[in-house]
């Protein structure tokens, strides 16, 4: 199966590195797939999806991409920058509690602004009908003579899934260099495209691992349905027969904590722990929660095999949003 054309935006293959001191501390052979290193400002897991999505946008003759996310969306920041790389504008529809008093330009928002993205703020209620809203915005742009290309939340559609379907082939090559071991690939799940891509890639390539997500919003059943739907769309659109069933999709639930993009002290403490042991810095919204889940699940005796490959999906700018509400003083001593 040949993947669709892509725009080369990601610095890949990314390294697979052993987290030596955390491996000792956790009592497991721990490796980190460094997808935080797919680039600099244009980095993280979304870049792998955007390679395919923006190639499609270019082929369609688009001059502006339209997408949506939370206020500190990594996906929107990556899209705004990737769009510029492809010579396009971007319109970001961002969710915030009070669109009348939008958040300060920090972290990802600052990068959105620097890249010259147009930002429209909407309420969480409006965000519930985001797909319709994106279509309305696209229609407005068409009326104004523009050629918009709509990318759904997280870049998670069948085409975007190619990003991690191809990353699975990359992982198979990485693991071929290591001694055989029962391995779990652990990733943070937010809109489902990374998980769906990995599962599709495992079916398409020779990758003998367990693939387990940690949901950072909603719940496990929601993501089994979302990921199952993305995989079914992929099979339909590309004539594959991966046949990923929702029941076969492994999600560890119970780590949403205070809610999406809200952090607890114990989660940030594990983020600080990994940074101080192995010099790898996670993000608070996704990878930090998934890593916290890993530490708790291992303590509770969950069997994740002999080796864990933790997928670092990026998101560093979420740490730079300003954290007056976060317990950094207490954590950093
Ligand atoms: C978007 C994102 C995820 C979740 O990936 P999905 O494909 O949306 O499930 C994980 N980590 C980071 C840092 C992200 O920005």
XYZ file of C-alpha atoms and ligand atoms in Angstrom:
348
model
C 0.000 0.000 0.000
C 1.631 3.244 -1.158
C 0.858 6.245 1.062
C -0.654 9.347 -0.576
C 1.721 12.191 -1.564
C 3.100 14.241 1.300
C 4.775 17.566 1.854
C 8.097 17.017 3.650
C 7.580 19.029 6.866
C 8.746 16.653 9.614
C 12.311 15.898 10.662
C 11.959 12.136 10.494
C 12.890 9.462 11.379
C 12.924 10.667 14.984
C 15.259 8.984 17.502
C 14.183 6.118 19.734
C 16.136 6.693 22.947
C 16.497 4.686 26.127
C 15.439 6.594 29.267
C 18.102 4.880 31.349
C 17.606 6.340 34.825
C 13.805 6.338 34.582
C 13.988 2.728 33.404
C 15.849 1.900 36.609
C 13.459 3.944 38.749
C 10.379 2.324 37.205
C 11.828 -1.180 36.910
C 11.032 -1.514 33.204
C 13.001 -1.292 29.955
C 11.819 2.210 29.032
C 12.381 3.833 25.640
C 11.098 7.159 24.348
C 10.173 7.708 20.702
C 11.111 11.353 20.319
C 8.331 12.770 18.166
C 8.811 16.010 20.070
C 11.827 16.264 17.737
C 9.911 16.346 14.437
C 10.992 20.002 14.329
C 11.370 23.156 16.389
C 8.362 25.515 16.453
C 6.810 23.159 13.888
C 7.093 19.996 15.982
C 5.180 17.245 17.734
C 2.843 14.543 16.482
C 0.657 16.863 14.393
C 3.454 17.472 11.894
C 3.317 13.862 10.693
C -0.394 14.253 9.936
C 0.039 17.695 8.377
C 2.535 16.354 5.843
C -0.346 14.503 4.197
C -3.093 17.040 4.885
C -1.191 20.021 3.482
C -0.084 18.085 0.408
C -3.785 17.475 -0.217
C -4.572 21.153 0.421
C -1.927 22.182 -2.109
C -3.183 19.681 -4.666
C -6.673 21.146 -4.194
C -5.297 24.633 -4.931
C -6.102 25.951 -1.446
C -4.781 29.319 -0.289
C -5.960 29.139 3.355
C -6.385 26.295 5.837
C -9.141 26.384 8.439
C -8.982 24.324 11.609
C -9.964 24.340 15.293
C -8.807 23.401 18.778
C -8.474 24.450 22.399
C -6.926 27.825 23.225
C -3.402 26.386 23.560
C -3.881 23.886 20.725
C -0.622 22.323 19.536
C -2.440 21.205 16.415
C -3.497 24.770 15.535
C 0.003 26.152 16.163
C 1.549 23.445 13.980
C -1.087 24.056 11.289
C -0.482 27.834 11.292
C 3.259 27.325 10.801
C 2.943 24.438 8.329
C 0.508 26.522 6.279
C 3.184 29.230 5.945
C 5.717 26.607 4.853
C 3.276 25.724 2.088
C 2.649 29.388 1.198
C -0.849 29.491 2.672
C -2.733 31.504 5.294
C -4.580 29.987 8.231
C -7.767 30.625 10.158
C -7.826 29.087 13.639
C -11.120 28.683 15.478
C -10.133 28.412 19.136
C -12.231 27.459 22.163
C -12.105 29.638 25.260
C -14.339 30.188 28.279
C -15.083 33.830 27.437
C -14.459 34.938 23.836
C -15.022 38.523 25.039
C -11.859 38.222 27.164
C -9.559 35.894 25.229
C -6.329 34.588 26.828
C -3.016 36.427 26.555
C -0.687 35.639 23.656
C 1.538 33.126 25.460
C 2.813 29.673 24.486
C 1.133 28.308 21.372
C -1.068 31.407 20.978
C 2.024 33.598 20.685
C 3.351 31.340 17.929
C -0.045 31.393 16.166
C 0.125 35.187 16.191
C 3.735 35.346 15.054
C 2.860 33.068 12.137
C 0.090 35.520 11.254
C -2.812 33.156 11.776
C -6.244 34.730 11.959
C -7.762 33.654 15.273
C -11.501 33.463 15.997
C -12.503 32.740 19.593
C -15.591 30.644 20.310
C -17.261 29.314 23.446
C -17.174 25.664 24.553
C -20.875 25.480 23.613
C -20.139 26.641 20.081
C -17.187 24.263 19.931
C -19.563 21.334 20.347
C -20.676 21.991 16.748
C -17.141 22.659 15.495
C -17.407 20.705 12.246
C -20.428 22.721 11.114
C -18.704 25.939 12.215
C -15.586 25.103 10.196
C -17.767 24.544 7.119
C -19.527 27.884 7.719
C -16.181 29.654 7.977
C -15.010 27.951 4.790
C -18.200 29.056 3.025
C -17.625 32.663 4.155
C -14.087 32.490 2.786
C -15.270 31.069 -0.543
C -17.787 33.929 -0.811
C -14.857 36.309 -0.314
C -13.000 34.694 -3.202
C -10.652 32.522 -1.125
C -9.903 28.797 -1.581
C -10.156 27.269 1.920
C -9.143 23.756 2.981
C -10.734 22.471 6.179
C -8.721 20.304 8.572
C -10.710 18.712 11.418
C -9.715 18.908 15.094
C -6.297 17.378 15.694
C -5.838 16.670 11.984
C -7.672 13.459 12.753
C -9.333 12.129 9.634
C -8.527 9.182 7.375
C -5.860 11.115 5.461
C -4.241 12.417 8.660
C -4.015 8.829 9.941
C -1.304 8.182 7.354
C 1.072 10.154 9.573
C 1.138 7.521 12.296
C 0.526 4.615 9.935
C 3.930 5.571 8.483
C 5.375 6.233 11.946
C 4.494 2.617 12.805
C 6.741 1.454 9.961
C 9.473 3.718 11.357
C 8.998 2.166 14.809
C 9.230 -1.318 13.343
C 12.627 -0.371 11.892
C 13.729 1.122 15.244
C 12.736 -2.008 17.145
C 14.408 -4.325 14.646
C 17.723 -2.996 16.020
C 16.854 -4.059 19.600
C 16.677 -7.558 21.114
C 13.180 -9.058 20.778
C 10.994 -8.279 23.811
C 7.300 -8.125 24.584
C 6.672 -4.423 23.981
C 3.921 -1.910 24.680
C 3.773 1.389 22.797
C 2.100 3.934 25.070
C 0.693 7.213 23.732
C -1.524 10.099 24.861
C -4.889 10.179 23.125
C -6.680 13.488 22.417
C -8.514 13.354 19.086
C -7.706 9.765 18.115
C -5.647 10.203 14.940
C -2.357 9.163 16.488
C -3.860 6.016 18.002
C -5.758 5.118 14.840
C -2.652 5.655 12.719
C -0.523 3.449 14.969
C -3.113 0.656 14.922
C -3.484 0.892 11.136
C 0.284 0.988 10.714
C 0.683 -2.087 12.899
C -1.793 -3.924 10.679
C -0.061 -2.733 7.495
C 3.532 -3.273 8.610
C 5.446 -5.833 10.554
C 5.114 -4.334 14.031
C 4.658 -6.836 16.835
C 3.704 -4.648 19.810
C 0.755 -3.860 22.034
C -0.551 -0.345 21.368
C -2.141 1.375 24.349
C -3.540 4.883 24.626
C -4.134 7.064 27.673
C -7.106 9.351 27.149
C -6.578 12.958 28.332
C -10.238 13.933 27.873
C -13.591 12.140 27.488
C -13.435 8.428 28.291
C -12.207 5.093 26.951
C -15.499 4.130 25.246
C -15.601 7.453 23.406
C -12.096 6.894 22.058
C -12.739 3.254 21.110
C -15.606 4.581 18.982
C -13.637 7.539 17.569
C -10.548 5.474 16.731
C -12.670 2.606 15.380
C -14.476 5.127 13.162
C -11.223 6.626 11.856
C -9.890 3.142 11.070
C -13.092 2.202 9.242
C -12.906 5.447 7.207
C -9.297 4.636 6.347
C -10.173 1.102 5.164
C -12.994 2.564 3.049
C -10.942 5.420 1.545
C -7.759 3.468 0.833
C -9.088 -0.021 0.136
C -7.145 -1.556 3.025
C -8.495 -4.364 5.190
C -7.073 -3.476 8.580
C -10.483 -4.144 10.180
C -9.646 -2.573 13.560
C -12.525 -3.366 15.903
C -13.394 -0.988 18.765
C -13.153 -3.931 21.195
C -9.489 -4.459 20.202
C -8.517 -0.847 20.948
C -6.672 -0.601 24.265
C -7.205 2.591 26.231
C -6.180 3.180 29.837
C -8.873 5.378 31.370
C -8.780 7.228 34.675
C -6.108 9.864 34.036
C -8.101 12.848 32.796
C -7.615 14.186 36.328
C -9.002 17.701 36.774
C -10.053 17.816 33.111
C -8.593 18.571 29.702
C -5.566 20.881 29.907
C -5.819 21.123 33.702
C -2.941 19.747 35.745
C -2.593 18.178 39.171
C 0.545 18.546 41.289
C 1.271 14.789 41.149
C 1.196 14.825 37.314
C 3.609 17.755 37.091
C 5.833 16.070 39.708
C 6.328 13.087 37.352
C 7.027 15.487 34.468
C 9.711 17.141 36.606
C 11.018 13.708 37.654
C 11.589 12.548 34.070
C 13.244 15.873 33.200
C 15.652 15.580 36.150
C 16.479 11.893 35.640
C 16.790 11.734 31.857
C 16.665 15.272 30.485
C 13.455 14.758 28.537
C 10.711 17.348 28.996
C 7.089 16.374 28.455
C 4.052 18.612 28.087
C 1.417 19.050 30.807
C -1.702 18.420 28.674
C -0.898 15.138 26.876
C 2.425 13.356 27.292
C 2.748 14.426 30.944
C -0.597 12.828 31.797
C 0.241 9.684 29.831
C 3.592 9.415 31.601
C 1.911 9.907 34.971
C -0.452 7.081 33.996
C 2.553 4.888 33.150
C 4.114 5.418 36.583
C 0.838 4.737 38.419
C -0.088 1.688 36.343
C 3.355 0.139 36.885
C 3.042 0.758 40.622
C -0.385 -0.895 40.556
C 1.195 -3.958 38.925
C -0.209 -3.659 35.396
C 1.616 -5.926 32.936
C 2.932 -3.799 30.056
C 5.404 -6.432 28.889
C 9.202 -6.312 29.168
C 9.651 -3.080 27.253
C 7.666 0.149 27.060
C 8.089 2.546 24.160
C 6.637 5.843 25.344
C 5.629 8.060 22.427
C 6.635 11.638 23.159
C 4.122 13.554 21.079
C 5.600 17.021 21.739
C 3.679 19.993 23.121
C 6.496 21.857 24.903
C 4.845 25.243 24.282
C 1.987 24.266 26.577
C 4.512 24.652 29.415
C 5.076 28.252 28.309
C 1.463 29.354 28.575
C 2.165 31.035 31.907
C 1.150 29.127 34.970
C -0.095 31.391 37.712
C -2.608 28.664 38.569
C 0.003 25.882 38.657
C 1.981 24.730 41.725
C 5.427 25.353 40.205
C 6.805 27.057 43.319
C 6.016 24.013 45.413
C 7.392 21.587 42.783
C 10.587 23.376 41.866
C 11.686 24.076 45.430
C -2.675 16.442 19.832
C -1.695 15.884 20.789
C -1.809 14.560 21.257
C -2.963 13.685 20.921
O -2.908 13.191 19.614
P -4.281 12.849 18.863
O -3.838 12.337 17.565
O -5.050 14.125 18.782
O -5.001 11.839 19.694
C -0.834 14.080 22.110
N 0.184 14.855 22.493
C 0.323 16.124 22.079
C 1.484 16.910 22.594
C -0.604 16.680 21.205
O -0.463 17.952 20.808
